[in-house]
Each structure stands twice: as structure tokens, then as C-alpha cells.
Coordinates of N, CA and C in Angstrom, one line a residue:
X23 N -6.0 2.5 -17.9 CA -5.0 1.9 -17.1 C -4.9 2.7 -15.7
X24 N -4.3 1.9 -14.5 CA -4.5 2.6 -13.7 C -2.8 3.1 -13.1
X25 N -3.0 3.5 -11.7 CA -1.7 4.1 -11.6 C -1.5 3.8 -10.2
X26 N -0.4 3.7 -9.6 CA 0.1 3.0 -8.3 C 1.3 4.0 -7.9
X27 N 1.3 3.9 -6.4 CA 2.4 4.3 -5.7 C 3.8 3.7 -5.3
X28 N 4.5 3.9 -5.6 CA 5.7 2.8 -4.8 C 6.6 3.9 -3.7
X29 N 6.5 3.6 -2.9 CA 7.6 4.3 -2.1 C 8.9 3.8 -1.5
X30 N 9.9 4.4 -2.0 CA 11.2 3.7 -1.4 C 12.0 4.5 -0.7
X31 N 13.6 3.6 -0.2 CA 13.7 4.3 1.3 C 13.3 4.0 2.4
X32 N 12.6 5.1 2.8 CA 12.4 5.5 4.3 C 10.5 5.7 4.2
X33 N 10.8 5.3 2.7 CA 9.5 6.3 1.9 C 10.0 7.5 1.9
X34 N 6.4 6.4 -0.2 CA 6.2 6.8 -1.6 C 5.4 6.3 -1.5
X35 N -19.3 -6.3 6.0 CA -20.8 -6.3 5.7 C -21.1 -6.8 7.3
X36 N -21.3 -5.1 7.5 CA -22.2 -5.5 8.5 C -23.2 -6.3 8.8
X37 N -22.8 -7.3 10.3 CA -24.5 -8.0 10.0 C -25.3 -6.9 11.1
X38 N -26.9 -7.6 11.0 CA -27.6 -6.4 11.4 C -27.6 -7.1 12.5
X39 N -26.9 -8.7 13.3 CA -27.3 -8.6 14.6 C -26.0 -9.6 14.8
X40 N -25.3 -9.5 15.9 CA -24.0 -10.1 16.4 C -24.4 -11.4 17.5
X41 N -23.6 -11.9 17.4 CA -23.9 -13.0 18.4 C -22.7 -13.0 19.6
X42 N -22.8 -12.8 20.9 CA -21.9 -12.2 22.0 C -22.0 -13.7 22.9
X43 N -21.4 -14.0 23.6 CA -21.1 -14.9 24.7 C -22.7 -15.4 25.2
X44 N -23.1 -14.2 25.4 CA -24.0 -14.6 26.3 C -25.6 -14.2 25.7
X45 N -25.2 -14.4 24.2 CA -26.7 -14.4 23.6 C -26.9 -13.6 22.7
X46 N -27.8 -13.3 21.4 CA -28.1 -12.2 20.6 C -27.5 -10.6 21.5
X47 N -27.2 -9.9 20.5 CA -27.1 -8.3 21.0 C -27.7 -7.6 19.8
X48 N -28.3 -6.6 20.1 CA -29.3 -5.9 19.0 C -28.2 -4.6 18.6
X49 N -27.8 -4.3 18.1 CA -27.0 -3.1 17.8 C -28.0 -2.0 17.9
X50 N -27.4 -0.4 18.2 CA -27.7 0.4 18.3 C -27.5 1.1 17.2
X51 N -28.6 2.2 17.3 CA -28.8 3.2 15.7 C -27.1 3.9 15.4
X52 N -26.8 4.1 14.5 CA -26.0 5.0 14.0 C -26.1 6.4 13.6
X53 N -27.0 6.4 13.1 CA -27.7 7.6 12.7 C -29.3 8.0 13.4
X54 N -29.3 9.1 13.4 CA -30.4 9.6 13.9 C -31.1 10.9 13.5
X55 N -32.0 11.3 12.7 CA -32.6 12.5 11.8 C -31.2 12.6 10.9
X56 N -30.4 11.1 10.2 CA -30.2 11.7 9.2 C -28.4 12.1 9.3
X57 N -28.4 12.4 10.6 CA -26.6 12.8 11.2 C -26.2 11.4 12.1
X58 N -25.0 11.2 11.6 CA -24.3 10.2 12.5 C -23.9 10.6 13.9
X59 N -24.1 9.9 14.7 CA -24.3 10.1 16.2 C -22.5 10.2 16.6
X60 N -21.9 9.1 15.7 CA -20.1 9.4 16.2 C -20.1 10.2 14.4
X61 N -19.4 11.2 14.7 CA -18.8 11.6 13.5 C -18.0 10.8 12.5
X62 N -16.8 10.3 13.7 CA -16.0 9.4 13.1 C -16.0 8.3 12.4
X63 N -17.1 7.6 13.0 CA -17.9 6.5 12.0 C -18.5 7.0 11.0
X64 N -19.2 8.1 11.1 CA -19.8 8.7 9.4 C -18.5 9.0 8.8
X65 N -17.4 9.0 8.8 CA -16.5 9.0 8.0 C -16.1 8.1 7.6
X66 N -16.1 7.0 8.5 CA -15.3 5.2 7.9 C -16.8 4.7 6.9
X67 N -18.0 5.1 7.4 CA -18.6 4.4 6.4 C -18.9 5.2 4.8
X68 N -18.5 6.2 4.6 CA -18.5 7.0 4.1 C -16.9 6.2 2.9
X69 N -15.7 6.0 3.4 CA -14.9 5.3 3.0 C -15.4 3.7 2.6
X70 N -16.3 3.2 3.0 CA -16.9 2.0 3.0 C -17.5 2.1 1.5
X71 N -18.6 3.2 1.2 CA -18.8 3.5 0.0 C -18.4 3.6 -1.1
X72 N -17.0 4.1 -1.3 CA -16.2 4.0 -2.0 C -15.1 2.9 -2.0
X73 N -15.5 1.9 -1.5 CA -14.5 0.4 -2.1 C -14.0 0.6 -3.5
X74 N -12.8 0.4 -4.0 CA -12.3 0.0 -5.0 C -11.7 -0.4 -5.5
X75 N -11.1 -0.9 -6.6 CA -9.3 -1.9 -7.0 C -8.6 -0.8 -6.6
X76 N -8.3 0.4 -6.6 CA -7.4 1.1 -6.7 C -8.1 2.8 -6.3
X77 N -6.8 3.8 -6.2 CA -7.3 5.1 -5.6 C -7.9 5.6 -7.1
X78 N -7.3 5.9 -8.2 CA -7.9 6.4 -9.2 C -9.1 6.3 -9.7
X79 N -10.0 4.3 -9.1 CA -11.2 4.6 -9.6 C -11.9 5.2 -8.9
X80 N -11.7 5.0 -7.3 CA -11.9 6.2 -6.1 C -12.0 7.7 -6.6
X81 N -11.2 7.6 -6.7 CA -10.9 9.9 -7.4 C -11.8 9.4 -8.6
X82 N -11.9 9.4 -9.6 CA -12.9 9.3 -11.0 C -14.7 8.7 -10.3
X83 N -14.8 7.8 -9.7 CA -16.1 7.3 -9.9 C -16.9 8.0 -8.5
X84 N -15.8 8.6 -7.5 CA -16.5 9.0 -6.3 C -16.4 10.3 -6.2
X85 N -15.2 10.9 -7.1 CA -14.7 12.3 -6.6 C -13.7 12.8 -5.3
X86 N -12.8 11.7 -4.8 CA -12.0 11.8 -3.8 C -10.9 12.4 -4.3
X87 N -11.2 13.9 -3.2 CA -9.6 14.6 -3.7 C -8.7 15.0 -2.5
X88 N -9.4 14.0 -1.6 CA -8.0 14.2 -0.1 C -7.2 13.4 0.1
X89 N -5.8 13.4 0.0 CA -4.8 12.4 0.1 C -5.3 11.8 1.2
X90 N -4.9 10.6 1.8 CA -5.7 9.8 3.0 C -5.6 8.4 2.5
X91 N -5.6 7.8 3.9 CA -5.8 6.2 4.6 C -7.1 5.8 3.3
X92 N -7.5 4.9 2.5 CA -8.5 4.5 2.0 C -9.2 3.1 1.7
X93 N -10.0 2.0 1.6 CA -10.0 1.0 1.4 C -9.9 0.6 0.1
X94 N -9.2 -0.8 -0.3 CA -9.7 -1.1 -1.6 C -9.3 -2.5 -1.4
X95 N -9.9 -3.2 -2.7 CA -10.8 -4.5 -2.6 C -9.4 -5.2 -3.6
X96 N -9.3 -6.2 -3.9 CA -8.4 -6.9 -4.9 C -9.9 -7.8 -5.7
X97 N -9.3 -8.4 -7.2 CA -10.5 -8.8 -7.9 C -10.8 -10.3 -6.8
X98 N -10.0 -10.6 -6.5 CA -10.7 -12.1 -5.2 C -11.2 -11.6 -4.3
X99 N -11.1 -10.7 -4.2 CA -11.9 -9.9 -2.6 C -11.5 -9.7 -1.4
X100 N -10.6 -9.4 -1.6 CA -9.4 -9.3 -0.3 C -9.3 -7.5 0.1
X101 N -10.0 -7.3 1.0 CA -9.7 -6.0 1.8 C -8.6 -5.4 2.3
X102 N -8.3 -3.8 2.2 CA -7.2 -3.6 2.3 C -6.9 -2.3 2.6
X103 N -6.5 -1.2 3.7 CA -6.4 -0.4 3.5 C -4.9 0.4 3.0
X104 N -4.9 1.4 2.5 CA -3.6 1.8 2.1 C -3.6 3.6 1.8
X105 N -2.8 3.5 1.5 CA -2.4 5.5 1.2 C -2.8 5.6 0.1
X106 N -3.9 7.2 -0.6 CA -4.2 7.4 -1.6 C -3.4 8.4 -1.5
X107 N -2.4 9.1 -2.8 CA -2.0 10.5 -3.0 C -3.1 10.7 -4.3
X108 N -3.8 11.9 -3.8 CA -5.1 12.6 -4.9 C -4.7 13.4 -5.8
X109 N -3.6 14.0 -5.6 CA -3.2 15.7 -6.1 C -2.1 15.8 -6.4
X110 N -1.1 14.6 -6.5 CA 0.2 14.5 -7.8 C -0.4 14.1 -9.1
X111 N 0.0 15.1 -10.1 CA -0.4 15.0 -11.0 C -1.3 14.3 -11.8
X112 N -2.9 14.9 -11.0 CA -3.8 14.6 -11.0 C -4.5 13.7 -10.7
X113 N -3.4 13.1 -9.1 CA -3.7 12.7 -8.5 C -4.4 10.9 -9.3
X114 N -5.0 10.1 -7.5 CA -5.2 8.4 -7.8 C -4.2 7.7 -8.2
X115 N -2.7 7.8 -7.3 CA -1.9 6.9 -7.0 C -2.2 6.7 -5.9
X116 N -1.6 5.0 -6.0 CA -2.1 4.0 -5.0 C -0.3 3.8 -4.1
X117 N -0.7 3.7 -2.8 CA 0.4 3.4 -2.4 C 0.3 1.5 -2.3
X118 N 1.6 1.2 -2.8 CA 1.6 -0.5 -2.9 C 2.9 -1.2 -1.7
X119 N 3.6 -0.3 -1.4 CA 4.9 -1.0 -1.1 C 5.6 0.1 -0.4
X120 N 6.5 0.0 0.8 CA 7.5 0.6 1.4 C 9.0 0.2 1.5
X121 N 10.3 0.5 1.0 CA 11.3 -0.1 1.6 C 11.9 0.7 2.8
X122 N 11.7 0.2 3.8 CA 12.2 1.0 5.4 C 13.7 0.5 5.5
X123 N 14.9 1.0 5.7 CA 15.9 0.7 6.4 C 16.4 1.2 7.5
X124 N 16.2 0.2 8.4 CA 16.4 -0.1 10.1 C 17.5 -0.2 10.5
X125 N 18.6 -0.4 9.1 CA 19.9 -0.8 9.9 C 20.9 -0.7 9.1
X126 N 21.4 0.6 8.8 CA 22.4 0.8 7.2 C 23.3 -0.1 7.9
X127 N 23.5 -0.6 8.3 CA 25.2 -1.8 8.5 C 24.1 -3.0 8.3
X128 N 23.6 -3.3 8.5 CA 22.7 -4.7 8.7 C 22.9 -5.4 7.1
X129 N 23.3 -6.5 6.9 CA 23.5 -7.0 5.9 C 22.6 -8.6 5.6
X130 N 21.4 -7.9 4.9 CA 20.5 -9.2 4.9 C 19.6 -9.9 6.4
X131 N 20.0 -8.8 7.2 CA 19.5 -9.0 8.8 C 18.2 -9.1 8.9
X132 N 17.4 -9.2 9.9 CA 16.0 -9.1 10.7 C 15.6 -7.8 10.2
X133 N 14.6 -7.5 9.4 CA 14.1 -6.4 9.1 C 14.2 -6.1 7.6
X134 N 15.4 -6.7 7.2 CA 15.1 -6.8 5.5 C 14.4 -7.6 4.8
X135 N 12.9 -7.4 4.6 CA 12.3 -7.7 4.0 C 12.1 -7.6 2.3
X136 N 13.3 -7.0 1.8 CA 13.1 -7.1 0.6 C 14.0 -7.5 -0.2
X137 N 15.3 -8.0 0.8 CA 16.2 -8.3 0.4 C 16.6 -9.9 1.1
X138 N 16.7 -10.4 1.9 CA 16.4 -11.5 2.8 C 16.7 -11.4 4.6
X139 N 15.7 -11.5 5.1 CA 16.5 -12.0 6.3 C 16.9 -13.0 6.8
X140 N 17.6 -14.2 6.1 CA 18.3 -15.0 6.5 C 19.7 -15.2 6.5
X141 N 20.2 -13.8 6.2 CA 21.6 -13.6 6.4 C 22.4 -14.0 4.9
X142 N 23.9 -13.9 4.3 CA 24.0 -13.6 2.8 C 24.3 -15.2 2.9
X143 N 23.2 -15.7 1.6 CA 23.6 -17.1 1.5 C 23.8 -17.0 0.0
X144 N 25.0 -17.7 -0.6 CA 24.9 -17.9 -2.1 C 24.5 -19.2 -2.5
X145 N 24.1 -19.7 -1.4 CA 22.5 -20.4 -2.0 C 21.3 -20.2 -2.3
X146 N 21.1 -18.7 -2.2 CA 19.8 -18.2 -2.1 C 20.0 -16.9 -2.6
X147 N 20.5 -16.8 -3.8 CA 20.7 -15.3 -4.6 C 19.7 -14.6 -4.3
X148 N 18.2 -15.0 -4.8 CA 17.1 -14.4 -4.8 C 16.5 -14.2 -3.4
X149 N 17.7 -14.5 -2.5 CA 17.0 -13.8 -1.4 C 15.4 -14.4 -0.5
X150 N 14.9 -13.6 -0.1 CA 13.0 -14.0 0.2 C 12.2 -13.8 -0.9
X151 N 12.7 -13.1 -2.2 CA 12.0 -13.3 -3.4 C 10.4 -12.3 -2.8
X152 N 11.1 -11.4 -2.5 CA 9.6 -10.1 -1.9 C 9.3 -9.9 -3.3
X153 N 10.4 -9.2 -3.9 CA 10.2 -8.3 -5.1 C 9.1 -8.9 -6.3
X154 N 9.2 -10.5 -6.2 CA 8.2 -11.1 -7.3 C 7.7 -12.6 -6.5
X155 N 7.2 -12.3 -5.4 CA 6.1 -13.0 -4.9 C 4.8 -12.3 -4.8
X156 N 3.9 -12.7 -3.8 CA 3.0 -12.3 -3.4 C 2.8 -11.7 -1.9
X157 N 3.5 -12.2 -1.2 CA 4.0 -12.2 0.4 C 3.6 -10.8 0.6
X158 N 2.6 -10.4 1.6 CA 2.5 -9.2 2.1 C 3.0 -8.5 3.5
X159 N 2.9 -7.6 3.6 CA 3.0 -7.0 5.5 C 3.4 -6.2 5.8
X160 N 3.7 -6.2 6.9 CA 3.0 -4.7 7.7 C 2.1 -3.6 7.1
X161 N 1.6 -2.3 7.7 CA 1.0 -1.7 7.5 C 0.9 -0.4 6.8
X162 N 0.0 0.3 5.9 CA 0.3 1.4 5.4 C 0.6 2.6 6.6
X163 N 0.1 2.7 7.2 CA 0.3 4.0 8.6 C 1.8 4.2 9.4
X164 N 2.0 2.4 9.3 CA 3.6 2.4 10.0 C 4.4 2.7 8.7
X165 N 4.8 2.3 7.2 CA 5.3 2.4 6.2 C 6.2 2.9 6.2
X166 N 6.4 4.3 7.3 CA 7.9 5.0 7.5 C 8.5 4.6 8.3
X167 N 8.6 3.2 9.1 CA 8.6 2.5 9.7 C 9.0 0.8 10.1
X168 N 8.5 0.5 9.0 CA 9.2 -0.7 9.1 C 8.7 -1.1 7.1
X169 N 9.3 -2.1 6.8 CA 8.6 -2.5 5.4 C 7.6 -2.6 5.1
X170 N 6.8 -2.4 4.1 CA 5.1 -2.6 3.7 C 5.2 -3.2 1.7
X171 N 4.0 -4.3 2.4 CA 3.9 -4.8 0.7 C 2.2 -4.7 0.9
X172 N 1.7 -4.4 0.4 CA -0.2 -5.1 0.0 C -0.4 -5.5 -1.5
X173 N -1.6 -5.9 -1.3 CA -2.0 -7.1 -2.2 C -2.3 -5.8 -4.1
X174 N -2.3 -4.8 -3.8 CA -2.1 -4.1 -5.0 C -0.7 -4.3 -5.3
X175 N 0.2 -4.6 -4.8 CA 1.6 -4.7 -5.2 C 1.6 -5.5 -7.0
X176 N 0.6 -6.8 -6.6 CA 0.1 -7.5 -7.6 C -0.7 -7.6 -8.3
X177 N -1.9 -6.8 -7.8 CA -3.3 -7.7 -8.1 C -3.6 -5.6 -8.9
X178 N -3.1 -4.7 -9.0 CA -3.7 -3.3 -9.6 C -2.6 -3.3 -11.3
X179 N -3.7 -3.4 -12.4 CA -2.9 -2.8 -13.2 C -2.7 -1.7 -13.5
X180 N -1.4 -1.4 -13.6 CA -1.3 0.0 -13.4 C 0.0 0.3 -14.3
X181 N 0.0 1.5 -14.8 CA 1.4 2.1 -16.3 C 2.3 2.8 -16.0
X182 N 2.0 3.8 -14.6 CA 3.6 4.1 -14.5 C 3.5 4.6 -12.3
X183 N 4.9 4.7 -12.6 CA 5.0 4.9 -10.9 C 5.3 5.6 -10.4
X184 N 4.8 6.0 -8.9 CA 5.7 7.7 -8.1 C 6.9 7.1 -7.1
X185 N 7.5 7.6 -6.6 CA 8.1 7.3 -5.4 C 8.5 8.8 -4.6
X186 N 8.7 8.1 -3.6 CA 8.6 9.1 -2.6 C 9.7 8.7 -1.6
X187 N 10.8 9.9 -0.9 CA 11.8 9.4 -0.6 C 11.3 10.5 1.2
X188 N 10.9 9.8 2.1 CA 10.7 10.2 3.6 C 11.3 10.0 4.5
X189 N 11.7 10.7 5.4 CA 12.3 9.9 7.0 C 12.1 9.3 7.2
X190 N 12.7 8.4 8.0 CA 11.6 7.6 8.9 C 11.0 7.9 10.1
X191 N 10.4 7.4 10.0 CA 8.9 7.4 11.2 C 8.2 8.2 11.6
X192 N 8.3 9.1 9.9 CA 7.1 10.6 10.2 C 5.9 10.0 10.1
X193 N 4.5 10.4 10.8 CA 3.3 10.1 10.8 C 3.1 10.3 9.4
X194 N 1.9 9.7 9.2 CA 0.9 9.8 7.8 C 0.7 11.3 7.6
X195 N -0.1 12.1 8.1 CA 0.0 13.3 8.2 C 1.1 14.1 7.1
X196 N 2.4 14.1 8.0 CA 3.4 14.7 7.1 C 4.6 14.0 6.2
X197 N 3.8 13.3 5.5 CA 4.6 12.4 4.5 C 4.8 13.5 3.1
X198 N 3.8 14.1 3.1 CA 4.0 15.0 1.6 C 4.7 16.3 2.1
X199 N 4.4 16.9 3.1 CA 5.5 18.4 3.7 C 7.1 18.0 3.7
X200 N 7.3 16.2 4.1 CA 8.7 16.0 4.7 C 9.4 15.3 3.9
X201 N 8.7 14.9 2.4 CA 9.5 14.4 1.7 C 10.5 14.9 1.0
X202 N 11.9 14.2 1.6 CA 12.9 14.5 1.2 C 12.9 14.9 -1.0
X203 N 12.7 13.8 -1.6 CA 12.2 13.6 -2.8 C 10.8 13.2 -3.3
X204 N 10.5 13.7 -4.7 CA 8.7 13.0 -4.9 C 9.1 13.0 -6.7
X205 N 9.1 12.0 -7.1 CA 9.1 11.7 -8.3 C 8.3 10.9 -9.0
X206 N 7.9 11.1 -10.6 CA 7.3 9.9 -11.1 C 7.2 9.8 -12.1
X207 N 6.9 8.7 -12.9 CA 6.9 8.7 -14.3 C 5.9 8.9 -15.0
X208 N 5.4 9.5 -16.4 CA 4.9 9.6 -17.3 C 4.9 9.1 -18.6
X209 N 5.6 8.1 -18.7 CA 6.3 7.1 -20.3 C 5.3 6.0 -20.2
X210 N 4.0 5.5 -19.1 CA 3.7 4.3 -19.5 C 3.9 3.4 -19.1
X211 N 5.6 3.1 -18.6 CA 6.0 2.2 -18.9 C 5.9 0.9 -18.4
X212 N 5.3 0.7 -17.3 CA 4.8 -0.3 -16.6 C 4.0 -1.3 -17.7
X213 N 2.7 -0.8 -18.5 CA 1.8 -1.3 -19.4 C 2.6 -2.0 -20.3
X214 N 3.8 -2.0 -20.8 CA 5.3 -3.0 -21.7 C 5.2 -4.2 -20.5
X215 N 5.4 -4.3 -19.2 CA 6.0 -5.0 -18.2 C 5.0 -5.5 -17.3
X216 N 3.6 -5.7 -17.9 CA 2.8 -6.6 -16.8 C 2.1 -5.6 -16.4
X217 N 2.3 -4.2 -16.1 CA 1.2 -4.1 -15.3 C 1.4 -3.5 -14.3
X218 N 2.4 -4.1 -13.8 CA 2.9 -4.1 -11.9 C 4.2 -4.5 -12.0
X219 N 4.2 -4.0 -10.1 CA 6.1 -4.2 -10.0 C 6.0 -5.9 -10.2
X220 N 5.1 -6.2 -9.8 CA 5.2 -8.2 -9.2 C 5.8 -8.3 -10.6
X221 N 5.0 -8.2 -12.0 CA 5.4 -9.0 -13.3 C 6.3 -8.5 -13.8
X222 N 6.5 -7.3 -12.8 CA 8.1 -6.2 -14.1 C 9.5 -7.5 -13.2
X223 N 9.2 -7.2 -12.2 CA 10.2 -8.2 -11.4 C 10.6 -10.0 -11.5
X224 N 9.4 -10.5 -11.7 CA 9.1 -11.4 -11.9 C 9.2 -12.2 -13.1
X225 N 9.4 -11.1 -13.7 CA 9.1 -11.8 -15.6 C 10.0 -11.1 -15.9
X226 N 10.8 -9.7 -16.0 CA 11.5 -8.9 -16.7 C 12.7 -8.9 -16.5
X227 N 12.7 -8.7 -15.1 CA 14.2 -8.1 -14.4 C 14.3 -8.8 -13.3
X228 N 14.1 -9.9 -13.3 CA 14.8 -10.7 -11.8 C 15.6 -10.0 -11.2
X229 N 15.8 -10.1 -9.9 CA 16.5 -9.4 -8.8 C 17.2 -10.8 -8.0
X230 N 18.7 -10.8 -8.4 CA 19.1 -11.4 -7.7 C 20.8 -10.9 -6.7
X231 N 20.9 -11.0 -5.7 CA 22.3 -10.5 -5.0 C 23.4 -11.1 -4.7
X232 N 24.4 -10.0 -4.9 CA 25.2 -10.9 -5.0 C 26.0 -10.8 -4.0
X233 N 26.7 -11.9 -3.3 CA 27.4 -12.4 -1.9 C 28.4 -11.7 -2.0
X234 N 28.4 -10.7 -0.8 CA 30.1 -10.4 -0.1 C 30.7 -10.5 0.6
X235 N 31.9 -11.1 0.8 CA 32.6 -10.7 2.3 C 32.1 -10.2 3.4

């Protein structure tokens, strides 16, 4: 089974020839005797290599043990990048999800994405229904920053979860020096409940709110 990240809070094929406006363009070498000419690209393709459903088969099948930005694939084939933490308890948790709050007075406003932004209707307990849809967005990099869902939210099965309690709008960098809290579980428990937050929410524990004044 695998393992996933949740963070809450604040935060937790090349082709070989392109076709351009004005006709064929031949791409230029990358490498040359063997060393990549931009370094920085021998690092993204180097990440390219290691595609996966998740960070854990990353760390097991590749040997990745630097926390970091990484890609991974969903089983339909949907690209994706996101945060790997390597080295919490033995590390290959996947980050899936951010809850950012923009606005402690804001009640169901512009920016609650996990709760609704259409303002408090008790026609709509369930809100935008984030918690057990599929609906993705924003990005893992901004994450301390505004809300983040990806397609691992759903598509990784995974047994239990971390969370991670951050400022907002610390860079990627210092998300593990500045976290306020870092917790996680070890019971499993996810593997009872689907898998994922999608089916724990979705099937288990509906989330619905209730209207106030």
C-alpha cells in the first residue's frame, strides 16, 4: 500500500522534431561527451525517469531520498507534479492537497475552496463538494498560498496520512524548518476507508455545513 501527504492549514515525450510557424525546426543536442549542456535540464530529465503513481514507488524503485517538486502519472495518464517528503518516517509521502486560509473572517467567500465559495446557502450543505469530488487546482509550489487539490487526491491508494501545519506563503524550500506542526499516522487506517481522502469522504464521512447567522 502506498502513502500520501495531506497538508492542512496554511500547510502538509519528446518529439525529436517540432513544427514552428515558419516550418520544421531541428532541435539541438542536449548532451554532449555524455554531460548535459544546461545542468538544469539534466535534472528535469533525470525526474522524467522516474515517473510514478506516487513518491514511495519513486524512493523504492529509483532510490529518491531528497524531499522535492516530483512528477507522477495517475493510472489514465494524467501528469502531475507535486511535493515528495523522502525522510518522514521513511519517507514516500505524497503531497495531495493544501487547505490555505486567506481570510479568518471570510465565511464561505472567494478563496474557500474546500468549503464553498458561493457564500452560506442551506441549500447547499455540501458546499462545492471539494472534499469528495475530483475537482483539482492550483499548484503544489504555491500550496502555502492559496488551496491545492491533484489528481492523487483520488487516483493513489494509499493507508495512512501526514499533515503538516505551515505559514503561509513560505517557499517550498522551508516548508519542513517552518512547520509550525508535522504529524502522521501509523494505524493503516485509510486501507478500512478506500484508500484515499476522496472515498474516506465520499463514502464514509460526508462533510456537510451547517448555516449560521
Amino acid at each position: 500500500m502506498l502513502r500520501f501527504v495531506f497538508f492542512l492549514m496554511c500547510l502538509l515525450q519528446l518529439r525529436h522534431t517540432m513544427l514552428g510557424v515558419m516550418g520544421a525546426v531541428t532541435p539541438k543536442p542536449i548532451i554532449i561527451n555524455g554531460t548535459y549542456i544546461n545542468p538544469e535540464l539534466g535534472k528535469y530529465h533525470a525526474r522524467l525517469r522516474t515517473i510514478a503513481r506516487s513518491c514511495l514507488y519513486i524512493k523504492e524503485k529509483h532510490g529518491a531520498s531528497q524531499d522535492g517538486m516530483y512528477i507522477l502519472t495517475t493510472e489514465s495518464g494524467t501528469y502531475y507534479q507535486t511535493f515528495c517528503d523522502m525522510t518522514t518516517a521513511g519517507g514516500g509521502w505524497t503531497l495531495v492537497a493544501s487547505v490555505h486560509e486567506n481570510n479568518i473572517n471570510g465565511k464561505c467567500s472567494l478563496g474557500d475552496r474546500w468549503s464553498s465559495q458561493q457564500g452560506n446557502d442551506q441549500n447547499l450543505p455540501e458546499g462545492d463538494g471539494t472534499w469528495a469530488n475530483t475537482v483539482t487546482f492550483g499548484t503544489a509550489e504555491a500550496s502555502t498560498s492559496d488551496d491545492y487539490k491533484n489528481p492523487g487526491y483520488y487516483d493513489i491508494s494509499a493507508q495512512d496520512v501526514s499533515v503538516w501545519h505551515i505559514p503561509n506563503n513560505e517557499q517550498l524550500k522551508s516548508w519542513t524548518s517552518s512547520a509550525i506542526l508535522r504529524y502522521h499516522t501509523e494505524s493503516q487506517f485509510l486501507t478500512e476507508h478506500g484508500g484515499n481522502l476522496y472515498h474516506l469522504f465520499k463514502v464514509k464521512h460526508t462533510i456537510l455545513f451547517i448555516i449560521t447567522p
